[in-house]
Short mmCIF file of C-alpha atoms and ligand atoms in Angstrom, two decimals:
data_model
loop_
_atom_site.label_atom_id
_atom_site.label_comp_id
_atom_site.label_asym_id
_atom_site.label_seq_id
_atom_site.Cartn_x
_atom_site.Cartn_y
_atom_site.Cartn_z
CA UNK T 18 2.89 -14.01 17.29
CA UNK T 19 -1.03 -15.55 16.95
CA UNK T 20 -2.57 -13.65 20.45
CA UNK T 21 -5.13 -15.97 21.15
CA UNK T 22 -5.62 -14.92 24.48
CA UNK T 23 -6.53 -11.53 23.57
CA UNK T 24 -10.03 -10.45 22.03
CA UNK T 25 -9.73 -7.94 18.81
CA UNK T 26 -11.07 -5.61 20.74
CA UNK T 27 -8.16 -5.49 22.87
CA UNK T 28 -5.62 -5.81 20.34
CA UNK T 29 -7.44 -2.55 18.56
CA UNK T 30 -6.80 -0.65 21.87
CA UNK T 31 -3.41 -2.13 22.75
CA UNK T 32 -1.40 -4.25 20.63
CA UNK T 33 1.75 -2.79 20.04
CA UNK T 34 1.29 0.52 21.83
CA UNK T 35 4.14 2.94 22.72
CA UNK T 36 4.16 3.55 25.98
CA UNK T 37 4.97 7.93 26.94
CA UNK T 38 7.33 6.86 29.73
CA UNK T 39 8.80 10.26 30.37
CA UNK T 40 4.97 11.79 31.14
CA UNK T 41 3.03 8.70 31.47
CA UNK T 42 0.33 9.95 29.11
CA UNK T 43 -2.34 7.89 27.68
CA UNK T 44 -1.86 6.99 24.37
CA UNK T 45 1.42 6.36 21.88
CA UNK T 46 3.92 9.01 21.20
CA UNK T 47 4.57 10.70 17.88
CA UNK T 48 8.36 10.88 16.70
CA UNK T 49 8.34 12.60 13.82
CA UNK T 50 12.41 12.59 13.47
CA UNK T 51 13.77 11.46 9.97
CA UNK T 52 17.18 11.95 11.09
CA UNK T 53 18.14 9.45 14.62
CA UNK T 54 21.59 9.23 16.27
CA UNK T 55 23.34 5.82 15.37
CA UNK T 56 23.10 3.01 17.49
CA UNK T 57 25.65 0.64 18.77
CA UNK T 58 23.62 -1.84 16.58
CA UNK T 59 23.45 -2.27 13.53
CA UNK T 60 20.20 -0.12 13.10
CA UNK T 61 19.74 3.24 11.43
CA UNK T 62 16.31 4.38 11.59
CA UNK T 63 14.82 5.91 8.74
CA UNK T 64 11.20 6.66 7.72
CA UNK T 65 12.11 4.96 4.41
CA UNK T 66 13.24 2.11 6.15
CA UNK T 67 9.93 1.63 7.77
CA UNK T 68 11.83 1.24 10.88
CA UNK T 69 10.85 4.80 13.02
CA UNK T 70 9.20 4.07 16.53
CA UNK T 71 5.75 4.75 15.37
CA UNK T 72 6.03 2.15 11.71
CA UNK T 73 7.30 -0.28 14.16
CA UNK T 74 4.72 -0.32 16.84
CA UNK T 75 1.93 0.41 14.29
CA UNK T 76 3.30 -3.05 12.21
CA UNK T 77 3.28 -4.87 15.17
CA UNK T 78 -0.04 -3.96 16.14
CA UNK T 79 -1.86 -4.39 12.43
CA UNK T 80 0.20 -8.06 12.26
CA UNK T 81 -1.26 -8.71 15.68
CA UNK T 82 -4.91 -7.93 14.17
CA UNK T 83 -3.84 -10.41 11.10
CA UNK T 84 -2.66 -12.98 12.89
CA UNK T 85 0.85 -12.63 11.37
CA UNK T 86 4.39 -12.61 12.74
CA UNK T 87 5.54 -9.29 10.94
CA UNK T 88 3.88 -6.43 9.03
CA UNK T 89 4.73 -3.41 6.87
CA UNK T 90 3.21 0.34 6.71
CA UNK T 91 2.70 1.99 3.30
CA UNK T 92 1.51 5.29 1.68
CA UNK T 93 -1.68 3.44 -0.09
CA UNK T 94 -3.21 0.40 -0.83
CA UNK T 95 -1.89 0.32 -4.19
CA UNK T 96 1.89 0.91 -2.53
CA UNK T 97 1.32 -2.05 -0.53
CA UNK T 98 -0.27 -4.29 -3.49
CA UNK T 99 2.78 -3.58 -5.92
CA UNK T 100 5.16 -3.48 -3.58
CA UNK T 101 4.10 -7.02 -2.60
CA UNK T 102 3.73 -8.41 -5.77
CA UNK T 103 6.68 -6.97 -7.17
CA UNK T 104 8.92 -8.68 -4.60
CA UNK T 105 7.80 -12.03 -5.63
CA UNK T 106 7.80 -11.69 -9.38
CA UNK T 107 11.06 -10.97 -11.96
CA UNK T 108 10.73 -11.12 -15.76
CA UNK T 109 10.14 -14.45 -16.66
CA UNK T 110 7.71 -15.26 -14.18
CA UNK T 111 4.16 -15.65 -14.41
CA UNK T 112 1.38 -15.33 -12.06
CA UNK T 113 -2.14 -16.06 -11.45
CA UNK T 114 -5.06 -13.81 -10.61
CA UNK T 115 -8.66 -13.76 -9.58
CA UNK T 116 -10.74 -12.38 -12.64
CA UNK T 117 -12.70 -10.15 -10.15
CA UNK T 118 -10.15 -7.44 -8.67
CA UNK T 119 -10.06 -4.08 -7.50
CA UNK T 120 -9.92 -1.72 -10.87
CA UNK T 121 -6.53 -0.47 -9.20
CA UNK T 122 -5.06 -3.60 -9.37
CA UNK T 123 -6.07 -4.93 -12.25
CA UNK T 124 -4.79 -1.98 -14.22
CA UNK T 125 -0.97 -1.97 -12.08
CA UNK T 126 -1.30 -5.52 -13.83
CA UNK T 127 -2.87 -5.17 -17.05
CA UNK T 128 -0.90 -1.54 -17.72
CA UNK T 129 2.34 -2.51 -16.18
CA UNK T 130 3.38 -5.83 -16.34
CA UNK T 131 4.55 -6.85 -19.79
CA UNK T 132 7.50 -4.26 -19.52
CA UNK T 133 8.66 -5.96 -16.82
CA UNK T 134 8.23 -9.26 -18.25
CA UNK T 135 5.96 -10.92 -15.88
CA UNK T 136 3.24 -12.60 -17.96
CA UNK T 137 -0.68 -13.19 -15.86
CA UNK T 138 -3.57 -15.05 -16.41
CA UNK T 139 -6.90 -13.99 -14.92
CA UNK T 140 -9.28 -16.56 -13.63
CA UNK T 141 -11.97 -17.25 -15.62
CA UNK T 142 -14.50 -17.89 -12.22
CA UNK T 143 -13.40 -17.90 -8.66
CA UNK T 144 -13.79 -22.07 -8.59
CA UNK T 145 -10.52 -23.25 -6.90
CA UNK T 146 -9.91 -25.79 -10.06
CA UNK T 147 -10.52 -22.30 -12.33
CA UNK T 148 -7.24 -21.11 -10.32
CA UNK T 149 -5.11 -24.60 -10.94
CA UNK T 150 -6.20 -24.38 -14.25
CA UNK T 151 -3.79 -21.69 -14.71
CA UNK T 152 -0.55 -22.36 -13.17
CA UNK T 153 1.79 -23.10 -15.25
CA UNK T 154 5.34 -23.92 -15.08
CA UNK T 155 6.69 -20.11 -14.42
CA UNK T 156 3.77 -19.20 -11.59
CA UNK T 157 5.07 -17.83 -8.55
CA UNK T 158 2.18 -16.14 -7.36
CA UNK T 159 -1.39 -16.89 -6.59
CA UNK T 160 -3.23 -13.46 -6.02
CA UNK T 161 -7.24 -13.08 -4.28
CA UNK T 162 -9.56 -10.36 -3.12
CA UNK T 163 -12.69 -11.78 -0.99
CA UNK T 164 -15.38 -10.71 -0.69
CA UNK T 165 -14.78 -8.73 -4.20
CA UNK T 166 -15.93 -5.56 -5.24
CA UNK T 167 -18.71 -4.92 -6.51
CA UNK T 168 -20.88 -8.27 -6.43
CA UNK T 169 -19.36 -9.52 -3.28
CA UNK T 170 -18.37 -12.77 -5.04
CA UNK T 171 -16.38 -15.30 -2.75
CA UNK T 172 -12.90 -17.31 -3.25
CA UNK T 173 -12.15 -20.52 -0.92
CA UNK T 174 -9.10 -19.06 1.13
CA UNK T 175 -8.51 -22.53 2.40
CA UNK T 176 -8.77 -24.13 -0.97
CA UNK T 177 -6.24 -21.53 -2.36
CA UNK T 178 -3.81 -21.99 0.08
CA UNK T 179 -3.59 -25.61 -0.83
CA UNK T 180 -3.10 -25.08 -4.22
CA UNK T 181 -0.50 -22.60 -3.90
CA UNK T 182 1.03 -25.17 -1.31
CA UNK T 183 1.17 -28.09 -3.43
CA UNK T 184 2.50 -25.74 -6.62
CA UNK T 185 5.24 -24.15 -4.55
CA UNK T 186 3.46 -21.32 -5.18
CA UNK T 187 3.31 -17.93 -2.97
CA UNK T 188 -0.19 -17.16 -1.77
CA UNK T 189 -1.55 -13.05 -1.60
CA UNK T 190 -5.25 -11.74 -0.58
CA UNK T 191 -6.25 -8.28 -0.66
CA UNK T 192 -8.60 -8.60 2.43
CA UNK T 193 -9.45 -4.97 2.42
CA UNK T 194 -13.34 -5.64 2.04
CA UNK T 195 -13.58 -8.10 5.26
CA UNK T 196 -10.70 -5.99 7.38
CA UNK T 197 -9.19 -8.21 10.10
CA UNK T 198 -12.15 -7.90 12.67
CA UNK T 199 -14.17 -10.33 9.93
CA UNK T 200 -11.50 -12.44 8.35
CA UNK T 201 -8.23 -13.48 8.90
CA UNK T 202 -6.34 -15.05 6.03
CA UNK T 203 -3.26 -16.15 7.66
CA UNK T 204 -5.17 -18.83 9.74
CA UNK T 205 -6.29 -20.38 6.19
CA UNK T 206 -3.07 -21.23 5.44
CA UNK T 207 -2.49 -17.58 3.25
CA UNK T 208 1.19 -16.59 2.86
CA UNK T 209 0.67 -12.43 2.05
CA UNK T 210 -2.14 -10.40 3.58
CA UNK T 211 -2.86 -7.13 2.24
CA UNK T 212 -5.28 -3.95 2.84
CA UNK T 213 -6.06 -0.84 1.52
CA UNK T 214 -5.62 1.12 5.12
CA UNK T 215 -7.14 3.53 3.37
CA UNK T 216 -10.58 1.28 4.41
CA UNK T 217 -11.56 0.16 7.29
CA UNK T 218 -8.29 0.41 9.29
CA UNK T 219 -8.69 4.32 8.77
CA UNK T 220 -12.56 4.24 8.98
CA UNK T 221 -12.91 7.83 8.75
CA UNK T 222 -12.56 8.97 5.23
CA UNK T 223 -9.20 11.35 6.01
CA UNK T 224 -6.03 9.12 5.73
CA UNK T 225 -4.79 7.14 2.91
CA UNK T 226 -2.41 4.04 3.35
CA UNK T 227 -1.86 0.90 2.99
CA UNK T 228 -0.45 -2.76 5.25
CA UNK T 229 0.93 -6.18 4.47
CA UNK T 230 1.33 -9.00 6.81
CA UNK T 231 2.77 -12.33 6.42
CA UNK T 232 5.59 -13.88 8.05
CA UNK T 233 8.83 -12.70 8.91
CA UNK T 234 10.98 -13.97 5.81
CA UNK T 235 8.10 -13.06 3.50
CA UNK T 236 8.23 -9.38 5.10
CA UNK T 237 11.58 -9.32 4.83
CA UNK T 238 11.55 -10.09 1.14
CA UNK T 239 9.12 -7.12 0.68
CA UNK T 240 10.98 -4.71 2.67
CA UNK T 241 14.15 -5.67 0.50
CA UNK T 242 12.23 -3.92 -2.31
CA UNK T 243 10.16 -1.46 -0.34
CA UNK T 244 12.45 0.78 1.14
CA UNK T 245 13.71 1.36 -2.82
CA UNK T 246 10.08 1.72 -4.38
CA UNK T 247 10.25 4.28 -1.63
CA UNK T 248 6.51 3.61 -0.35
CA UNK T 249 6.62 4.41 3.37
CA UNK T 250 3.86 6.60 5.07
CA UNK T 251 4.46 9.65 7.03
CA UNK T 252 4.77 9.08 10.88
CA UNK T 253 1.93 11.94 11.75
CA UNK T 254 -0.06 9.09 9.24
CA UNK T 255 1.12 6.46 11.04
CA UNK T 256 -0.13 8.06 14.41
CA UNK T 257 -3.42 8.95 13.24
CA UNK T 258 -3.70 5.38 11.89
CA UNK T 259 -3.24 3.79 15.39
CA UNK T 260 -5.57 5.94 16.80
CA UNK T 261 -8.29 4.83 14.21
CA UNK T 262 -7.59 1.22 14.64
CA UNK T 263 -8.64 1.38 18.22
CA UNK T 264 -11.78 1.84 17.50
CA UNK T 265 -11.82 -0.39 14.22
CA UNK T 266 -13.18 -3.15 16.23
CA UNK T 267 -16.16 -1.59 17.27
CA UNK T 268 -16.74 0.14 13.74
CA UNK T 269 -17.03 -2.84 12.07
CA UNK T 270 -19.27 -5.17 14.22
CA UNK T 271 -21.70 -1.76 13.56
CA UNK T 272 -21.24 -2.07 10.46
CA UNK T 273 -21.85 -5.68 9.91
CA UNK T 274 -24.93 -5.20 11.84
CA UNK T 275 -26.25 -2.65 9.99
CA UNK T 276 -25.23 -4.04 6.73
CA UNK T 277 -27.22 -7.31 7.52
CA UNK T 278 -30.41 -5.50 8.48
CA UNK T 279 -30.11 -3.42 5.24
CA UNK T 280 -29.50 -6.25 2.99
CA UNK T 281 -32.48 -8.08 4.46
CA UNK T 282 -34.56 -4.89 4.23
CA UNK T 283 -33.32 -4.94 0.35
CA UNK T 284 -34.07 -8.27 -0.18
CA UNK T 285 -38.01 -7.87 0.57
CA UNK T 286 -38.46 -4.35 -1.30
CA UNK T 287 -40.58 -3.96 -4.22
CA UNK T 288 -38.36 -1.67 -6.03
CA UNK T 289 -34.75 -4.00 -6.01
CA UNK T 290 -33.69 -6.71 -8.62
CA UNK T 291 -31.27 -8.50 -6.70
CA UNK T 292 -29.05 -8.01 -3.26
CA UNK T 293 -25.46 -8.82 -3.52
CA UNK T 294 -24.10 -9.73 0.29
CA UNK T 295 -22.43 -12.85 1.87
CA UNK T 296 -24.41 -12.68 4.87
CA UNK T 297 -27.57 -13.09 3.55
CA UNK T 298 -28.47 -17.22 2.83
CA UNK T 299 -29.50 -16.25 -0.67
CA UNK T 300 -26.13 -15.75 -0.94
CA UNK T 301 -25.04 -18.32 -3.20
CA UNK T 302 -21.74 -18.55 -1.32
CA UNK T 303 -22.75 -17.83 2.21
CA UNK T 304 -22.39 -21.25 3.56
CA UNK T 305 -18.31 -20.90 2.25
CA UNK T 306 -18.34 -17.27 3.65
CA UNK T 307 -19.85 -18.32 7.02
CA UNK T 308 -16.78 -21.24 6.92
CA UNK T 309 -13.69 -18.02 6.44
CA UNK T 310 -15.59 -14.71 7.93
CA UNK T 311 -16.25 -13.59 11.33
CA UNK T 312 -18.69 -11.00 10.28
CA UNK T 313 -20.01 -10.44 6.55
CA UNK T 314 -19.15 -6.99 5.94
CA UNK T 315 -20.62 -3.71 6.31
CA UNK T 316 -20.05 -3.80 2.04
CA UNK T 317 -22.76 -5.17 -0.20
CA UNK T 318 -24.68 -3.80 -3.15
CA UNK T 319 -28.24 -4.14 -5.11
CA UNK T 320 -29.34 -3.61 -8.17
CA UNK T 321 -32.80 -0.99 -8.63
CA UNK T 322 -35.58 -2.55 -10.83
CA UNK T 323 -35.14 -1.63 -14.69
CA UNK T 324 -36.31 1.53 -15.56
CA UNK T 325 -35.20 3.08 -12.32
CA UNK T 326 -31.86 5.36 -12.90
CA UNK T 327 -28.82 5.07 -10.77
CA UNK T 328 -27.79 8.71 -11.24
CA UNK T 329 -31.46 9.98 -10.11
CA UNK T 330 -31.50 7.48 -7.67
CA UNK T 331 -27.96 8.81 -5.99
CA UNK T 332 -29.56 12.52 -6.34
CA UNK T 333 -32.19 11.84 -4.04
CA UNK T 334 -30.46 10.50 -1.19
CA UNK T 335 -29.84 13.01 1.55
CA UNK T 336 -28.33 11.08 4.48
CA UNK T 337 -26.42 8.52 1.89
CA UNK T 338 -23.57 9.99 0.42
CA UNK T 339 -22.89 9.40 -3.71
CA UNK T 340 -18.97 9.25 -3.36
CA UNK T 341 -16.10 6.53 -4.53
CA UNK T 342 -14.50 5.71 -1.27
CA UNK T 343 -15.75 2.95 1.21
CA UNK T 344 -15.30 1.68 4.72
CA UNK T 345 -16.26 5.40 6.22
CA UNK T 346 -18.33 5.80 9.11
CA UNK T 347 -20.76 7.62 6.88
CA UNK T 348 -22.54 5.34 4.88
CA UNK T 349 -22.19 5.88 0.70
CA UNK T 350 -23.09 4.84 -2.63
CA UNK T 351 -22.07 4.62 -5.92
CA UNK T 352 -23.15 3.34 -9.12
CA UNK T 353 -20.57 1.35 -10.53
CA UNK T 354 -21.45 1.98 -14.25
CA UNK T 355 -20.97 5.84 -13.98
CA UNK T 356 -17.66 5.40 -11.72
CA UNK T 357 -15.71 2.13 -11.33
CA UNK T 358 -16.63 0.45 -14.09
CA UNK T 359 -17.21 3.13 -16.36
CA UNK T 360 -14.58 2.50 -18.91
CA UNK T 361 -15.69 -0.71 -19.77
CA UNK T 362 -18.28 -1.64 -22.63
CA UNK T 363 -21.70 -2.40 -22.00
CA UNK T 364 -20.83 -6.00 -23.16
CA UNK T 365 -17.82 -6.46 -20.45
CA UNK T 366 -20.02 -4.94 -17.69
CA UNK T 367 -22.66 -7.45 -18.24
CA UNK T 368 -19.74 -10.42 -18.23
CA UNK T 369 -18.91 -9.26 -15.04
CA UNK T 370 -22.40 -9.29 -13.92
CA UNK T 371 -22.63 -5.28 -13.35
CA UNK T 372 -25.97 -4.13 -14.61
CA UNK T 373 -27.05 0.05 -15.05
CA UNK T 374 -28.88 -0.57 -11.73
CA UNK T 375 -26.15 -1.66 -9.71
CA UNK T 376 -25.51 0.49 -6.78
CA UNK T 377 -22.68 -0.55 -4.30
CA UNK T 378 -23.57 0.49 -0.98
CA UNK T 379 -20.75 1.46 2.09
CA UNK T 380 -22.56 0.96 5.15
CA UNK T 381 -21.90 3.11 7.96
CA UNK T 382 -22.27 3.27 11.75
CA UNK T 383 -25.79 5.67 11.62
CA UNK T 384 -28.65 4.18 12.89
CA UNK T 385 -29.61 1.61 10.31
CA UNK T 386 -33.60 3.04 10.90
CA UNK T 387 -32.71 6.37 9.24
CA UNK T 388 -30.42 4.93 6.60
CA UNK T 389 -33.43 2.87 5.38
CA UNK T 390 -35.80 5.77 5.81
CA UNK T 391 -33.67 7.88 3.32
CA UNK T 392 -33.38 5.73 0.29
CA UNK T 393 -37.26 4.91 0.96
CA UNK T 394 -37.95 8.50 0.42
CA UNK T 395 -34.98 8.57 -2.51
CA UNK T 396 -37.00 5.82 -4.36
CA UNK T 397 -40.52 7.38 -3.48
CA UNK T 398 -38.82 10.72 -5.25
CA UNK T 399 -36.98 8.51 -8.37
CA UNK T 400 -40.55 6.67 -9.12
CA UNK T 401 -42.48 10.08 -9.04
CA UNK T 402 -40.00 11.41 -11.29
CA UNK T 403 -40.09 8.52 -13.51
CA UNK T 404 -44.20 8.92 -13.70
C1 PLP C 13 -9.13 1.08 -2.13
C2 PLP C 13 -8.68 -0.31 -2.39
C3 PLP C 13 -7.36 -0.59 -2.80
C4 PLP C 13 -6.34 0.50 -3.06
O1 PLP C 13 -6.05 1.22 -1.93
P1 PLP C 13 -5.55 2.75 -1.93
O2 PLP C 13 -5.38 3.01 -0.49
O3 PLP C 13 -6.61 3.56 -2.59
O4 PLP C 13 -4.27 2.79 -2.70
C5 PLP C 13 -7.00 -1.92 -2.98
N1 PLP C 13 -7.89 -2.91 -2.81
C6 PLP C 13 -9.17 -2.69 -2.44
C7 PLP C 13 -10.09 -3.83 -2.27
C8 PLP C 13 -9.60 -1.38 -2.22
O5 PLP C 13 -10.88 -1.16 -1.87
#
């Protein structure tokens, strides 16, 4: 399935398009039927069966941009992520996860688990050895997410992938963060690639859903389980999803570009702690991120100076929205304290490395001159205030 000959550019625009034979028009069909005559085959298409025209073209397309032989659609990240993880694991089992994960994941784990009987362990670093550490006997399932949210932290794909090898062991990232334009698991050995569609793959803020990719047994392992849990996404979803992805190419190498002139702008100002992003050689990772990633990210985050308030600081941005989604062409911010991470103690935020001044930053495709302009006047405005 690996395209090589193609650029991702070209498998945004094209890869598994469906072409409007009866008018010839420009871009892929929607058939929104739930109901299809039966085939001489054995094949009755059902949306719940992720097997409708527009799952299967959109699949092929996303596993395409993964470097993948197969690929499911779901309603959400989350459907994707459990889904996944519930097809590899029974009671009895155990499984191993990075320490660092999205909050939505942690708690499917954390909340949900143990009445299934499937016992975890959470890392306690991202050091490969920190992972083998924890297999035990029962592990099926070795579980990532780089770069992480919020700190931008960063796991050796390759390095997992041999471990899970060597242990028998099956092998899942959640590469929302990096999207397939900056990092593709598969060709570090990873078994299970999943995103949050919701992300970059949407881009726009208006459609929530989710994608896995691996190969085709692995798929077809997940789909034994999906089309019970029931997670498929709408076909009008699936539409507007392909149309995003054509442009996701292009979204993102703004976005890392922008992202690496604001982090560098960060890194020099007066007013911020620390910067937080893989693409910056301060990065205590960045020579491992610059071994796995295309392009850093258009995700990284800073913390202000003490003394200077995240919730002010949010309140004078005018361009910059304050809002909890990511991966948007608009650019926004968030304090992880007040929103993420808010239901932790002090005490486990500051294990975790997440200070009051912590703002995680979504960078968008504006010009990166006025996105710098506005929190320069935000922070003029916060240290007035503050005086
Ligand atoms: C948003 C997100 C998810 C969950 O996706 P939904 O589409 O909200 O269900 C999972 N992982 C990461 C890294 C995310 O950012």
């Amino acid at each position: 399935m690996k395209n090589k000959s193609q650029g991702i550019n070209t498998l945004c625009a094209h890869a598994g398009e469906l072409k409007d034979t009866q008018f010839k028009g420009a871009v892929s069909p929607l058939y929104m039927s739930t109901s299809y005559a039966f085939e001489d085959v054995d094949v009755k298409r059902y949306p719940r069966y992720f097997n409708t025209p527009n799952q299967v073209a959109l699949a092929k397309k996303i596993a395409a941009l993964e470097h993948g032989e197969a690929a499911l659609i779901f309603g959400s990240g989350m459907a994707a992520v459990s889904t996944s993880l519930m097809a590899f694991l029974k009671s009895g089992d155990h499984v191993v996860l990075q320490n660092t994960l999205y909050g939505g994941t942690s708690n499917l784990v954390v909340e949900e688990f143990e009445r299934y009987g499937i016992a975890f362990s959470f890392t306690k670093d991202l050091k490969p050895e920190s992972f083998e550490a924890e297999i035990k006997n029962n592990t099926k399932v070795i579980y990532i997410e780089t770069p992480s949210n919020p700190l931008l932290t960063i796991t050796d794909i390759a390095a997992i992938s041999r471990i899970a090898k060597k242990n028998g062991l099956v092998s899942m990232i959640d590469n929302t963060f990096a999207s397939p334009v900056n990092q593709n698991p598969i060709d570090f050995g990873i078994d299970v690639v999943i995103h949050s569609a919701t992300k970059y793959m949407g881009g726009h803020s208006d459609i929530l859903a989710g994608a896995v990719i691996a190969s085709e047994a692995h798929i077809d392992t997940i789909f034994q389980l999906a089309k019970n849990f029931g997670g498929s996404l709408s076909d009008y979803t699936v539409w507007l999803l392909e149309r995003s992805i054509k442009t996701m190419g292009l979204r993102v190498k703004a976005q890392n570009k922008n992202a690496k002139k604001m982090a560098k702008y960060l890194e020099k100002h007066e007013d911020v702690a620390a910067v937080y992003y893989p693409g910056l050689k301060t990065h205590p990772d960045h020579e491992l991120a610059k071994s796995q990633m295309k392009g850093f990210g258009g995700m990284l985050s800073f913390e202000l100076n003490e003394g200077l308030n995240a919730s002010l600081f949010q309140k004078e941005l005018k361009l910059i929205k304050a809002s909890m989604s990511l991966a948007g062409v608009e650019s926004t911010i968030l304090s992880p304290t007040l929103t993420s991470h808010a239901l932790l103690t002090p005490e486990e935020r500051a294990k975790q490395g997440i200070k009051d001044g912590l703002m995680r930053f979504s960078i968008g495709i504006e010009e990166v001159e006025d996105l710098i302009e506005d929190l320069e006047q935000a922070l003029v405005s916060l240290k007035q205030l503050a005086n």
